[in-house]
Amino acid sequence: MTDQPAFLPLTKKEGAALGIGQFDIILVTGDAYVDHPSFGTALIGRVLWDAGFSVGIIAQPDWKSTTDITALGKPRLFFGISSGNVDSMVNNLTPNLKRRSSDVYSPGGELRRPDRATVVYANLVHAAYPDVPIVLGGIEASLRRFAHYDYWQDKVRQAILADAPATLLVYGMGERQVVEIAQRLAAGEPARSLRDIRGTTYTREVAEWRAVPHDGIVEIPSFTEVSSDKIAYAKAFALHYREQDPVRGRPVAQPHPKTVIIQNPPARPLTTVELDHVYELPFSRRAHPSYKKPVPALEPVRFSVVSHRGCFGGCSFCALTHHQGRIIQSRSIDSVVREVTRMAKMPEFKGIVQDIGGPTANMYAMACPKWEKAGACPKKSCSPACPSLDVNHTKIRELLRRVSEIPGVKRVFVGSGIRYDLVLAGDPDSGYLRQLAEHHVSGHLKVAPEHVSAEVTAAMNKPGKEVFDRFRERFDAFQQGKPKRQYIVPYFMSGHPGCTMRDMVELAEYIRDNRLYTEQVQDFTPTPMSVSTCMYYTGLDPFALKPVYVPRGREKKVQRAMMQYREPANRAFVLEGLRQAGREDLIGNGPECLVSGSGCREHEAMKAFRPYQRKK
């Protein structure tokens, strides 16, 4: 079964054409089926097929009946269920809790995905085939594996395995886990006995949990405790956060009213050879031919290439530590070259490689000698200040050069974000930055300082303003004498825990003084399992248990408007924010004013709104 088809089957007829009477595994997903390595279902399906198992896909089933769920019949081993590439609640609603009008992961952008898709699909499968094991996976399941604050319901929800009738949950990058699950089920092991697979979470009955020893297992505060006590929630988060390392991580248990959730230690990262093999599987880089309309999410990534996984940046608002981990896993340059060479032969390829990167583009090939045997350091984030961390940019420069030399390739872009603090530390002669600016970005280089206030960047675990300033100075030095100047486009965030209105005014003044373009702005959204979400819900730093100011409600809207103070539509909000911050000096017609003062009239709701302001 290792000979890979052009597309994995979506119908019984397609399966029969491949000689399949009964599928070994059926994958259910909230996305359309796009055969591309950036789409998780395609990746896992290809990996399972490569391991010798037949795989069928049910993409975006009707969730109001079991008709679509039963279309491929009963699998021999298990159903694998995922909401898709994105958490379904993030996908379906905006940060302001308004319904989105389209879904980029659906043909024609049609709305086909239910809220809490993983639970909905699991219930459908269990209703149709109550005796078939169900394995949850993907980002939604991975980041909801413990009790978690749910922004959309504004409450703490149970771990997803306490809500869904599933046997196992695969968290993180799941290649190792799904193959082991399939092999052991095929060998006749009962699904409920698969309790020792790294990178999985399972359940135990409460009575069983009480009757067995818990040696070596970290027990965190229960759902009952964390749903009623914010200090307990913060403590639980800090405890399981520290166990997300594949080398030193220990099992973690969290009691729930009717079950006990147990997370095994994270899976070991794939080696370079293994990662090369996965990404060189024969993905067609096309949507399944049965779709009559294009899938919008495909085009921005169709000719992009994953060079590595993991990120040691540790940004508070990012949950990557709980999913891909902090250890960088890089492909070989030869493997990437082979992939792009095949890609360049596709008739749709016009010579443009849209992106080569990972969560952070310039972490490619970076490493620490401690990672393999000791894991990432438990009490500090990896940073360029650490002498053990190799942040040299030589290999990524070679990677970009080699790919650029492939026949048929005209331009190679780096669309993934870069860490400018790593550029300053690991690119002393500015060779990478010069190469990047001259060959691998268009007219604008996108970076994400997120904020400039020292208190806010500390809460975000981001480099401070002075680091961003040094990077801008170095980048601007390359622009001298150029006939066509390039510009930095910074990403900024409003509404993050720790950010007061005074901090937003400071950011607005920085934007004004440096003449920055601020199209790319983001209002903080509390998504499951990030440090920032824990802060947002509890009002506490989970590691120090110290209070953190949290902007909410209307203040979040005012903060967002402050970043785009030049927009006429934001004028009333900007006036409100300046008055709240005690910065009426910035209202008027002077060169330093953010907004004019003519025609002002304060809304009654503004008069009553007096948020907390940090003393400066």
Coordinates of C-alpha atoms in Angstrom, one line a residue:
M1 CA 0.0 0.0 0.0
T2 CA 3.0 2.3 -0.1
D3 CA 2.4 3.3 -3.7
Q4 CA 0.9 6.7 -3.3
P5 CA -2.2 7.7 -5.4
A6 CA -2.4 11.1 -7.1
F7 CA -5.0 12.0 -4.5
L8 CA -6.2 10.2 -1.4
P9 CA -9.7 8.8 -1.9
L10 CA -12.8 10.9 -1.1
T11 CA -15.3 8.2 -2.2
K12 CA -15.8 4.5 -2.2
K13 CA -15.5 4.5 -6.0
E14 CA -12.1 6.2 -5.8
G15 CA -11.1 3.6 -3.2
A16 CA -12.3 0.7 -5.3
A17 CA -10.2 2.0 -8.2
L18 CA -7.2 1.5 -6.0
G19 CA -8.3 -2.0 -4.9
I20 CA -9.6 -0.9 -1.5
G21 CA -12.8 -2.6 -0.3
Q22 CA -12.5 -1.3 3.3
F23 CA -10.3 1.5 4.4
D24 CA -7.9 1.0 7.3
I25 CA -8.3 4.5 8.5
I26 CA -10.7 7.3 7.7
L27 CA -9.8 10.9 8.4
V28 CA -12.5 13.5 9.0
T29 CA -11.7 17.2 8.6
G30 CA -13.3 20.6 8.7
D31 CA -11.2 21.7 5.7
A32 CA -11.6 20.9 2.0
Y33 CA -9.2 18.2 1.0
V34 CA -6.1 20.0 -0.5
D35 CA -3.2 17.7 -1.2
H36 CA -0.5 20.0 0.1
P37 CA 2.0 19.5 3.0
S38 CA 0.6 22.7 4.7
F39 CA -2.7 21.0 5.1
G40 CA -2.6 18.7 8.1
T41 CA -5.1 16.0 6.9
A42 CA -3.1 15.6 3.7
L43 CA 0.1 15.3 5.5
I44 CA -1.1 12.7 8.0
G45 CA -2.9 10.8 5.3
R46 CA 0.2 10.6 3.2
V47 CA 2.3 9.5 6.1
L48 CA -0.1 6.7 7.0
W49 CA -0.3 5.6 3.4
D50 CA 3.5 5.6 3.3
A51 CA 3.5 3.3 6.4
G52 CA 1.3 0.8 4.5
F53 CA -2.2 1.8 5.5
S54 CA -5.2 2.7 3.2
V55 CA -6.7 6.0 4.0
G56 CA -9.9 7.6 3.0
I57 CA -10.9 11.3 3.7
I58 CA -14.3 12.7 4.6
A59 CA -13.9 16.5 4.1
Q60 CA -16.4 19.0 5.5
P61 CA -19.2 16.5 6.2
D62 CA -22.8 17.7 6.8
W63 CA -22.9 17.9 10.6
K64 CA -26.7 17.7 10.8
S65 CA -26.9 14.0 9.9
T66 CA -24.6 10.9 9.7
T67 CA -25.1 10.5 5.9
D68 CA -21.6 11.9 4.9
I69 CA -19.9 10.3 7.9
T70 CA -21.0 6.8 6.7
A71 CA -20.2 7.5 3.0
L72 CA -16.9 5.6 3.1
G73 CA -18.2 2.8 5.4
K74 CA -16.6 1.5 8.6
P75 CA -12.8 1.7 8.8
R76 CA -10.8 -1.4 9.9
L77 CA -8.7 0.5 12.5
F78 CA -9.9 4.0 13.5
F79 CA -11.4 7.3 12.6
G80 CA -9.1 10.3 12.9
I81 CA -10.9 13.6 13.5
S82 CA -9.6 17.2 13.1
S83 CA -11.3 20.6 12.9
G84 CA -8.9 21.4 10.1
N85 CA -5.9 23.7 9.9
V86 CA -7.4 26.3 12.3
D87 CA -9.4 26.1 15.5
S88 CA -13.0 26.2 14.3
M89 CA -14.0 29.0 16.7
V90 CA -11.1 31.2 15.4
N91 CA -12.1 30.3 11.9
N92 CA -15.8 31.0 12.3
L93 CA -15.8 34.2 14.4
T94 CA -13.8 37.4 14.5
P95 CA -12.1 38.8 17.6
N96 CA -15.2 40.9 18.1
L97 CA -17.3 37.7 18.1
K98 CA -19.0 38.4 14.8
R99 CA -19.7 35.6 12.3
R100 CA -17.2 35.5 9.5
S101 CA -18.8 35.7 6.0
S102 CA -16.5 33.2 4.4
D103 CA -14.1 30.3 5.1
V104 CA -10.8 30.3 3.1
Y105 CA -10.4 26.6 3.7
S106 CA -13.7 25.8 1.8
P107 CA -14.3 25.7 -2.0
G108 CA -15.4 29.1 -3.0
G109 CA -15.1 30.3 0.6
E110 CA -18.4 28.7 1.5
L111 CA -19.3 28.2 5.2
R112 CA -19.3 24.5 5.8
R113 CA -17.6 24.1 9.2
P114 CA -19.5 23.8 12.5
D115 CA -18.5 25.5 15.7
R116 CA -16.4 23.2 17.9
A117 CA -16.0 21.0 14.8
T118 CA -13.9 18.3 16.5
V119 CA -16.5 17.5 19.1
V120 CA -19.4 17.7 16.6
Y121 CA -17.6 15.3 14.2
A122 CA -16.7 12.9 17.0
N123 CA -20.3 12.7 18.2
L124 CA -21.5 12.0 14.6
V125 CA -18.9 9.2 14.2
H126 CA -19.7 7.7 17.6
A127 CA -23.4 7.7 16.8
A128 CA -22.8 5.9 13.5
Y129 CA -20.1 3.5 14.6
P130 CA -20.0 3.2 18.4
D131 CA -17.5 0.4 18.4
V132 CA -14.8 2.1 16.2
P133 CA -11.9 3.9 18.0
I134 CA -11.8 7.6 17.5
V135 CA -8.5 9.6 17.6
L136 CA -8.6 13.3 17.8
G137 CA -5.9 15.5 16.3
G138 CA -5.1 18.9 14.8
I139 CA -4.7 22.3 16.3
E140 CA -8.1 22.5 17.9
A141 CA -7.8 19.2 19.8
S142 CA -4.1 19.8 20.6
L143 CA -4.6 23.1 22.3
R144 CA -7.7 22.1 24.2
R145 CA -6.2 19.0 25.8
F146 CA -6.5 20.4 29.3
A147 CA -9.2 22.5 30.9
H148 CA -9.0 25.8 29.1
Y149 CA -10.5 29.3 29.0
D150 CA -12.8 29.7 26.1
Y151 CA -13.0 33.3 24.9
W152 CA -16.2 32.6 22.8
Q153 CA -18.2 31.4 25.8
D154 CA -16.2 33.4 28.3
K155 CA -15.8 30.5 30.6
V156 CA -13.5 27.6 31.4
R157 CA -14.3 24.5 29.4
Q158 CA -13.4 20.9 30.1
A159 CA -10.5 19.2 28.3
I160 CA -11.8 18.2 24.9
L161 CA -11.5 14.5 25.7
A162 CA -14.0 15.0 28.5
D163 CA -16.5 16.4 25.9
A164 CA -15.9 14.2 22.9
P165 CA -16.4 10.4 22.8
A166 CA -12.8 9.7 21.7
T167 CA -10.3 7.1 22.7
L168 CA -7.1 9.1 22.2
L169 CA -5.9 12.6 21.4
V170 CA -2.8 13.2 19.4
Y171 CA -1.2 16.5 20.2
G172 CA 1.6 18.4 18.5
M173 CA 3.0 17.2 15.2
G174 CA 1.4 13.8 14.9
E175 CA 3.4 11.7 12.4
R176 CA 5.0 9.4 14.9
Q177 CA 1.9 9.0 17.0
V178 CA -0.6 8.1 14.3
V179 CA 1.7 5.5 12.7
E180 CA 2.3 3.8 16.1
I181 CA -1.5 3.9 16.8
A182 CA -2.2 2.3 13.5
Q183 CA 0.5 -0.4 13.8
R184 CA -0.6 -1.4 17.3
L185 CA -4.3 -1.5 16.5
A186 CA -3.4 -3.6 13.4
A187 CA -1.5 -6.0 15.6
G188 CA -4.6 -6.6 17.7
E189 CA -4.0 -4.4 20.7
P190 CA -7.2 -3.0 22.2
A191 CA -7.6 0.8 21.7
R192 CA -8.1 1.5 25.4
S193 CA -4.7 -0.2 26.1
L194 CA -2.8 2.4 24.1
R195 CA -1.7 4.5 27.1
D196 CA 2.0 4.8 26.7
I197 CA 2.4 6.6 23.3
R198 CA 4.3 9.8 23.6
G199 CA 2.5 12.8 22.2
T200 CA -0.9 11.5 23.1
T201 CA -3.5 12.2 25.7
Y202 CA -6.0 9.6 27.1
T203 CA -8.6 9.2 29.8
R204 CA -9.0 7.1 32.9
E205 CA -12.1 6.6 35.0
V206 CA -12.1 8.4 38.3
A207 CA -12.3 5.3 40.4
E208 CA -9.4 3.7 38.4
W209 CA -7.3 6.8 38.9
R210 CA -7.9 6.8 42.6
A211 CA -6.9 3.1 42.9
V212 CA -3.5 3.3 41.1
P213 CA -0.2 4.9 42.2
H214 CA 0.6 8.3 40.5
D215 CA 4.4 8.0 40.8
G216 CA 6.1 10.2 38.2
I217 CA 2.9 11.9 37.1
V218 CA 2.4 15.6 37.7
E219 CA -1.1 16.2 38.9
I220 CA -2.4 19.7 38.3
P221 CA -5.4 21.4 39.8
S222 CA -8.7 19.8 38.7
F223 CA -11.3 21.2 36.3
T224 CA -13.5 21.9 39.3
E225 CA -10.7 24.0 40.9
V226 CA -9.6 25.9 37.8
S227 CA -13.1 26.7 36.7
S228 CA -13.9 28.4 40.0
D229 CA -10.5 29.7 41.2
K230 CA -8.3 31.9 38.9
I231 CA -5.2 31.4 41.0
A232 CA -5.7 27.6 40.6
Y233 CA -6.1 28.1 36.9
A234 CA -2.8 30.0 36.7
K235 CA -1.0 27.4 38.7
A236 CA -2.3 24.6 36.6
F237 CA -1.2 26.4 33.4
A238 CA 2.3 26.9 34.7
L239 CA 2.6 23.3 35.8
H240 CA 1.6 21.8 32.4
Y241 CA 3.5 24.5 30.5
R242 CA 6.8 23.3 32.1
E243 CA 6.2 19.7 31.0
Q244 CA 6.0 20.4 27.2
D245 CA 9.5 19.3 26.5
P246 CA 10.2 16.0 24.6
V247 CA 13.3 15.3 26.6
R248 CA 12.5 16.2 30.2
G249 CA 8.7 16.4 30.1
R250 CA 6.7 14.2 32.5
P251 CA 3.1 12.8 32.3
V252 CA 0.5 15.3 33.4
A253 CA -2.9 14.5 34.9
Q254 CA -5.9 16.7 35.4
P255 CA -9.0 15.3 37.2
H256 CA -12.4 16.1 35.7
P257 CA -15.8 15.3 37.3
K258 CA -16.4 12.2 35.2
T259 CA -12.9 11.3 34.0
V260 CA -9.2 12.0 34.4
I261 CA -7.2 13.5 31.6
I262 CA -3.6 12.2 31.3
Q263 CA -1.1 13.7 28.9
N264 CA 1.9 11.5 28.0
P265 CA 5.2 13.4 27.5
P266 CA 5.6 15.0 24.1
A267 CA 6.7 13.0 21.1
R268 CA 10.4 13.1 20.2
P269 CA 11.0 15.6 17.3
L270 CA 11.6 14.1 13.8
T271 CA 15.2 13.8 12.7
T272 CA 16.4 15.6 9.6
V273 CA 16.1 12.4 7.6
E274 CA 12.6 11.7 8.8
L275 CA 11.5 15.3 8.2
D276 CA 13.0 15.2 4.7
H277 CA 11.0 12.0 4.0
V278 CA 7.7 13.4 5.1
Y279 CA 8.0 16.6 3.0
E280 CA 9.2 14.7 0.0
L281 CA 6.1 12.5 -0.2
P282 CA 4.3 13.0 -3.5
F283 CA 1.9 15.9 -2.7
S284 CA 0.1 17.1 -5.8
R285 CA -0.2 20.7 -4.4
R286 CA -3.7 20.9 -5.7
A287 CA -7.2 20.8 -4.4
H288 CA -9.1 17.5 -5.0
P289 CA -10.4 17.6 -8.6
S290 CA -14.0 17.0 -7.4
Y291 CA -14.2 20.7 -6.3
K292 CA -15.7 23.0 -8.8
K293 CA -14.6 26.2 -7.0
P294 CA -11.1 27.1 -5.9
V295 CA -10.1 26.8 -2.2
P296 CA -8.8 30.3 -1.3
A297 CA -6.3 29.1 1.3
L298 CA -4.3 27.1 -1.3
E299 CA -3.1 29.9 -3.5
P300 CA -1.0 31.9 -1.0
V301 CA 0.9 28.6 -0.1
R302 CA 0.8 26.5 -3.2
F303 CA 4.4 27.1 -4.0
S304 CA 5.7 27.5 -0.5
V305 CA 8.1 25.2 1.2
V306 CA 8.5 24.2 4.9
S307 CA 12.2 24.3 5.8
H308 CA 11.9 23.6 9.6
R309 CA 9.6 23.2 12.6
G310 CA 9.6 24.6 16.1
C311 CA 10.2 28.0 17.6
F312 CA 12.2 28.9 20.7
G313 CA 11.0 32.5 20.7
G314 CA 8.4 31.9 23.4
C315 CA 6.0 34.8 22.5
S316 CA 3.4 34.9 25.2
F317 CA 0.5 35.1 22.8
C318 CA 1.6 32.1 20.7
A319 CA 0.7 28.5 21.7
L320 CA 3.4 27.0 19.6
T321 CA 5.3 25.8 22.6
H322 CA 2.4 23.5 23.3
H323 CA 2.2 22.3 19.7
Q324 CA 5.5 22.2 17.7
G325 CA 7.7 22.9 20.7
R326 CA 10.9 24.9 21.2
I327 CA 13.4 22.6 19.6
I328 CA 14.2 23.5 16.0
Q329 CA 13.9 20.5 13.6
S330 CA 15.4 21.4 10.2
R331 CA 15.3 19.7 6.8
S332 CA 18.5 19.2 4.8
I333 CA 19.2 21.7 2.0
D334 CA 19.3 18.9 -0.5
S335 CA 15.8 17.9 0.4
V336 CA 14.4 21.4 0.0
V337 CA 16.2 21.7 -3.4
R338 CA 14.6 18.4 -4.5
E339 CA 11.2 19.5 -3.5
V340 CA 11.5 22.9 -5.3
T341 CA 12.9 21.2 -8.4
R342 CA 9.8 19.0 -8.6
M343 CA 7.6 21.9 -7.9
A344 CA 9.2 23.9 -10.7
K345 CA 8.0 21.3 -13.2
M346 CA 4.4 21.9 -12.4
P347 CA 2.5 23.7 -15.3
E348 CA 1.0 26.1 -12.8
F349 CA 4.5 27.2 -11.5
K350 CA 5.4 30.7 -12.8
G351 CA 8.9 30.8 -11.3
I352 CA 8.0 32.2 -7.9
V353 CA 8.7 30.3 -4.7
Q354 CA 6.2 32.1 -2.4
D355 CA 7.9 31.2 0.9
I356 CA 10.7 29.1 2.4
G357 CA 10.4 29.0 6.2
G358 CA 8.7 27.8 9.3
P359 CA 7.1 29.5 12.3
T360 CA 10.1 31.9 12.3
A361 CA 11.9 31.9 8.9
N362 CA 15.5 32.6 10.2
M363 CA 15.5 29.9 12.9
Y364 CA 16.4 27.4 10.2
A365 CA 19.3 25.2 11.3
M366 CA 19.7 27.0 14.6
A367 CA 20.5 24.6 17.5
C368 CA 21.6 24.3 21.1
P369 CA 23.9 21.4 22.1
K370 CA 21.8 20.8 25.2
W371 CA 18.6 20.1 23.3
E372 CA 19.3 16.5 22.4
K373 CA 20.0 15.2 25.9
A374 CA 18.6 17.8 28.3
G375 CA 15.9 19.5 26.3
A376 CA 15.2 23.2 26.3
C377 CA 16.1 25.0 29.5
P378 CA 13.1 24.8 31.9
K379 CA 13.5 28.2 33.6
K380 CA 14.4 30.5 30.8
S381 CA 13.5 31.2 27.2
C382 CA 16.1 30.6 24.5
S383 CA 17.5 33.9 23.3
P384 CA 20.5 35.2 21.3
A385 CA 22.0 36.3 24.7
C386 CA 22.6 32.6 25.5
P387 CA 26.1 31.5 24.6
S388 CA 24.9 27.9 24.0
L389 CA 22.5 28.9 21.3
D390 CA 23.9 28.8 17.7
V391 CA 22.2 31.6 15.9
N392 CA 24.5 31.7 12.9
H393 CA 22.7 32.5 9.6
T394 CA 25.2 30.8 7.3
K395 CA 23.0 27.8 6.5
I396 CA 19.9 29.7 5.7
R397 CA 21.8 31.9 3.4
E398 CA 23.1 28.8 1.6
L399 CA 19.6 27.4 1.5
L400 CA 18.2 30.5 -0.2
R401 CA 21.1 30.7 -2.6
R402 CA 20.8 27.0 -3.6
V403 CA 17.0 27.2 -4.2
S404 CA 17.5 30.5 -6.2
E405 CA 19.8 28.6 -8.6
I406 CA 17.3 25.9 -9.5
P407 CA 16.3 26.1 -13.3
G408 CA 12.9 27.6 -13.7
V409 CA 13.0 29.6 -10.4
K410 CA 12.9 33.3 -10.9
R411 CA 12.4 34.6 -7.4
V412 CA 12.5 33.1 -3.9
F413 CA 10.5 35.0 -1.3
V414 CA 10.6 34.7 2.5
G415 CA 7.1 35.2 3.6
S416 CA 7.4 33.8 7.0
G417 CA 8.2 36.3 9.8
I418 CA 11.8 36.8 10.9
R419 CA 13.2 37.5 14.4
Y420 CA 15.1 40.7 14.0
D421 CA 16.9 40.1 17.4
L422 CA 18.4 36.9 15.9
V423 CA 19.5 38.9 12.8
L424 CA 21.4 41.4 15.0
A425 CA 23.1 38.6 17.0
G426 CA 23.7 36.0 14.3
D427 CA 24.4 38.0 11.2
P428 CA 27.2 40.3 12.3
D429 CA 28.4 41.2 8.8
S430 CA 24.7 41.8 7.7
G431 CA 25.2 39.2 4.9
Y432 CA 21.8 37.6 5.6
L433 CA 19.9 40.8 6.0
R434 CA 21.5 42.2 2.8
Q435 CA 20.7 39.0 0.9
L436 CA 17.1 39.0 2.2
A437 CA 16.5 42.7 1.4
E438 CA 18.0 42.4 -2.1
H439 CA 16.6 39.1 -3.3
H440 CA 13.9 37.6 -1.0
V441 CA 11.4 40.3 -0.1
S442 CA 9.5 42.7 -2.4
G443 CA 9.3 46.4 -1.6
H444 CA 8.4 45.8 2.1
L445 CA 10.0 43.7 4.8
K446 CA 7.4 42.5 7.3
V447 CA 8.5 42.1 11.0
A448 CA 6.6 41.9 14.2
P449 CA 7.8 44.0 17.1
E450 CA 4.2 43.9 18.4
H451 CA 4.7 46.9 20.7
V452 CA 7.2 49.4 22.0
S453 CA 6.3 49.9 25.6
A454 CA 8.8 48.1 27.9
E455 CA 6.0 46.8 30.2
V456 CA 4.0 45.4 27.2
T457 CA 6.9 43.8 25.4
A458 CA 7.9 42.2 28.7
A459 CA 4.4 40.8 29.1
M460 CA 4.6 39.5 25.5
N461 CA 8.1 38.1 26.0
K462 CA 9.3 40.1 22.9
P463 CA 12.5 42.1 22.4
G464 CA 12.3 45.7 23.5
K465 CA 12.0 48.8 21.4
E466 CA 15.7 49.5 21.4
V467 CA 16.3 46.1 19.6
F468 CA 13.8 47.0 16.9
D469 CA 15.4 50.5 16.6
R470 CA 18.8 48.9 16.0
F471 CA 17.4 46.6 13.4
R472 CA 15.7 49.5 11.6
E473 CA 18.9 51.4 11.5
R474 CA 20.8 48.5 10.0
F475 CA 18.1 47.9 7.4
D476 CA 17.9 51.6 6.5
A477 CA 21.6 51.7 5.9
F478 CA 21.1 49.3 3.0
Q479 CA 18.7 51.8 1.4
Q480 CA 21.3 54.5 0.8
G481 CA 21.8 55.1 -2.9
K482 CA 19.1 52.7 -4.0
P483 CA 16.9 54.0 -6.8
K484 CA 13.9 52.3 -5.3
R485 CA 13.8 52.3 -1.5
Q486 CA 12.4 49.4 0.5
Y487 CA 10.5 49.8 3.7
I488 CA 9.8 47.9 6.9
V489 CA 6.2 47.2 7.6
P490 CA 5.8 46.4 11.3
Y491 CA 3.0 44.3 12.8
F492 CA 1.6 45.8 16.0
M493 CA -0.8 44.4 18.5
S494 CA -3.4 46.1 20.7
G495 CA -5.4 44.9 23.7
H496 CA -2.7 42.6 25.0
P497 CA -2.6 41.9 28.8
G498 CA -0.3 44.4 30.5
C499 CA -1.2 47.1 27.9
T500 CA -2.9 50.3 29.3
M501 CA -4.1 53.3 27.3
R502 CA -0.9 55.2 28.1
D503 CA 1.0 52.3 26.5
M504 CA -1.1 52.6 23.3
V505 CA -0.5 56.4 23.2
E506 CA 3.3 55.7 23.5
L507 CA 2.9 53.3 20.5
A508 CA 1.0 55.8 18.5
E509 CA 3.7 58.4 19.1
Y510 CA 6.3 56.0 18.0
I511 CA 4.4 55.3 14.8
R512 CA 4.1 59.1 14.2
D513 CA 7.7 59.9 15.0
N514 CA 9.1 57.1 12.8
R515 CA 6.6 57.6 10.0
L516 CA 5.6 53.9 10.1
Y517 CA 2.9 52.4 8.0
T518 CA 0.4 50.5 10.2
E519 CA -1.9 48.5 7.9
Q520 CA -1.0 45.3 9.6
V521 CA -2.5 45.6 13.1
Q522 CA -4.1 43.0 15.3
D523 CA -6.3 43.1 18.3
F524 CA -5.3 40.4 20.8
T525 CA -7.6 37.3 20.7
P526 CA -7.4 34.9 23.7
T527 CA -6.9 31.5 22.0
P528 CA -6.5 28.3 24.0
M529 CA -3.3 27.4 25.8
S530 CA -1.2 30.6 25.3
V531 CA 0.4 32.4 28.2
S532 CA -1.4 35.6 27.2
T533 CA -4.8 33.9 27.3
C534 CA -4.0 32.7 30.8
M535 CA -3.2 36.3 31.8
Y536 CA -6.3 37.5 30.1
Y537 CA -8.6 35.2 32.0
T538 CA -6.9 35.3 35.4
G539 CA -5.3 38.7 35.5
L540 CA -2.2 37.0 36.7
D541 CA 1.3 36.2 35.3
P542 CA 1.0 32.4 35.7
F543 CA 4.7 32.0 36.5
A544 CA 5.1 34.8 39.1
L545 CA 1.4 34.9 40.2
K546 CA 1.6 38.7 40.1
P547 CA -1.3 40.9 38.9
V548 CA -1.4 41.9 35.2
Y549 CA -3.7 44.7 33.9
V550 CA -6.1 43.4 31.3
P551 CA -7.9 45.7 28.9
R552 CA -11.4 44.5 28.1
G553 CA -14.6 45.5 26.3
R554 CA -14.7 49.0 24.8
E555 CA -11.2 49.7 25.9
K556 CA -9.9 47.1 23.5
K557 CA -11.7 48.8 20.6
V558 CA -10.2 52.2 21.6
Q559 CA -6.7 50.7 21.8
R560 CA -7.0 49.2 18.4
A561 CA -8.1 52.5 16.9
M562 CA -5.1 54.2 18.5
M563 CA -2.7 52.3 16.3
Q564 CA -4.5 53.7 13.2
Y565 CA -5.1 57.2 14.5
R566 CA -4.7 58.6 11.0
E567 CA -7.9 56.9 9.8
P568 CA -10.8 59.4 9.9
A569 CA -13.2 56.7 11.0
N570 CA -11.2 56.2 14.2
R571 CA -11.2 59.8 15.3
A572 CA -13.8 59.5 18.0
F573 CA -12.1 56.5 19.5
V574 CA -8.7 58.2 19.4
L575 CA -10.1 61.3 21.2
E576 CA -11.6 59.0 23.8
G577 CA -8.3 57.2 24.3
L578 CA -6.2 60.4 24.6
R579 CA -8.5 61.8 27.2
Q580 CA -8.5 58.6 29.2
A581 CA -4.7 58.7 29.1
G582 CA -4.5 62.3 30.2
R583 CA -2.9 63.2 26.9
E584 CA -5.0 66.1 25.7
D585 CA -1.8 67.7 24.6
L586 CA -2.0 65.4 21.5
I587 CA -5.3 66.8 20.5
G588 CA -5.1 69.8 18.2
N589 CA -3.5 71.0 15.0
G590 CA 0.2 71.0 16.0
P591 CA 2.8 68.9 14.3
E592 CA 2.9 66.4 17.2
C593 CA -0.9 66.1 17.6
L594 CA -2.4 62.7 16.7
V595 CA -5.9 64.1 16.0
S596 CA -7.4 67.5 15.5
G597 CA -9.6 69.0 18.2
S598 CA -12.1 70.8 16.0
G599 CA -15.7 69.6 16.2
C600 CA -15.1 67.4 19.2
R601 CA -18.0 66.2 21.4
E602 CA -17.5 63.5 23.9
H603 CA -20.1 60.7 23.9
E604 CA -21.9 60.1 27.2
A605 CA -20.5 56.6 27.4
M606 CA -17.0 58.0 27.1
K607 CA -17.5 60.3 30.1
A608 CA -18.4 57.3 32.3
F609 CA -15.4 55.2 31.1
R610 CA -12.4 55.7 33.2
P611 CA -10.0 52.7 32.9
Y612 CA -7.1 51.9 35.2
Q613 CA -3.9 53.6 34.1
R614 CA -0.5 52.5 35.1
K615 CA 1.5 55.1 37.0
K616 CA 4.5 56.2 35.0

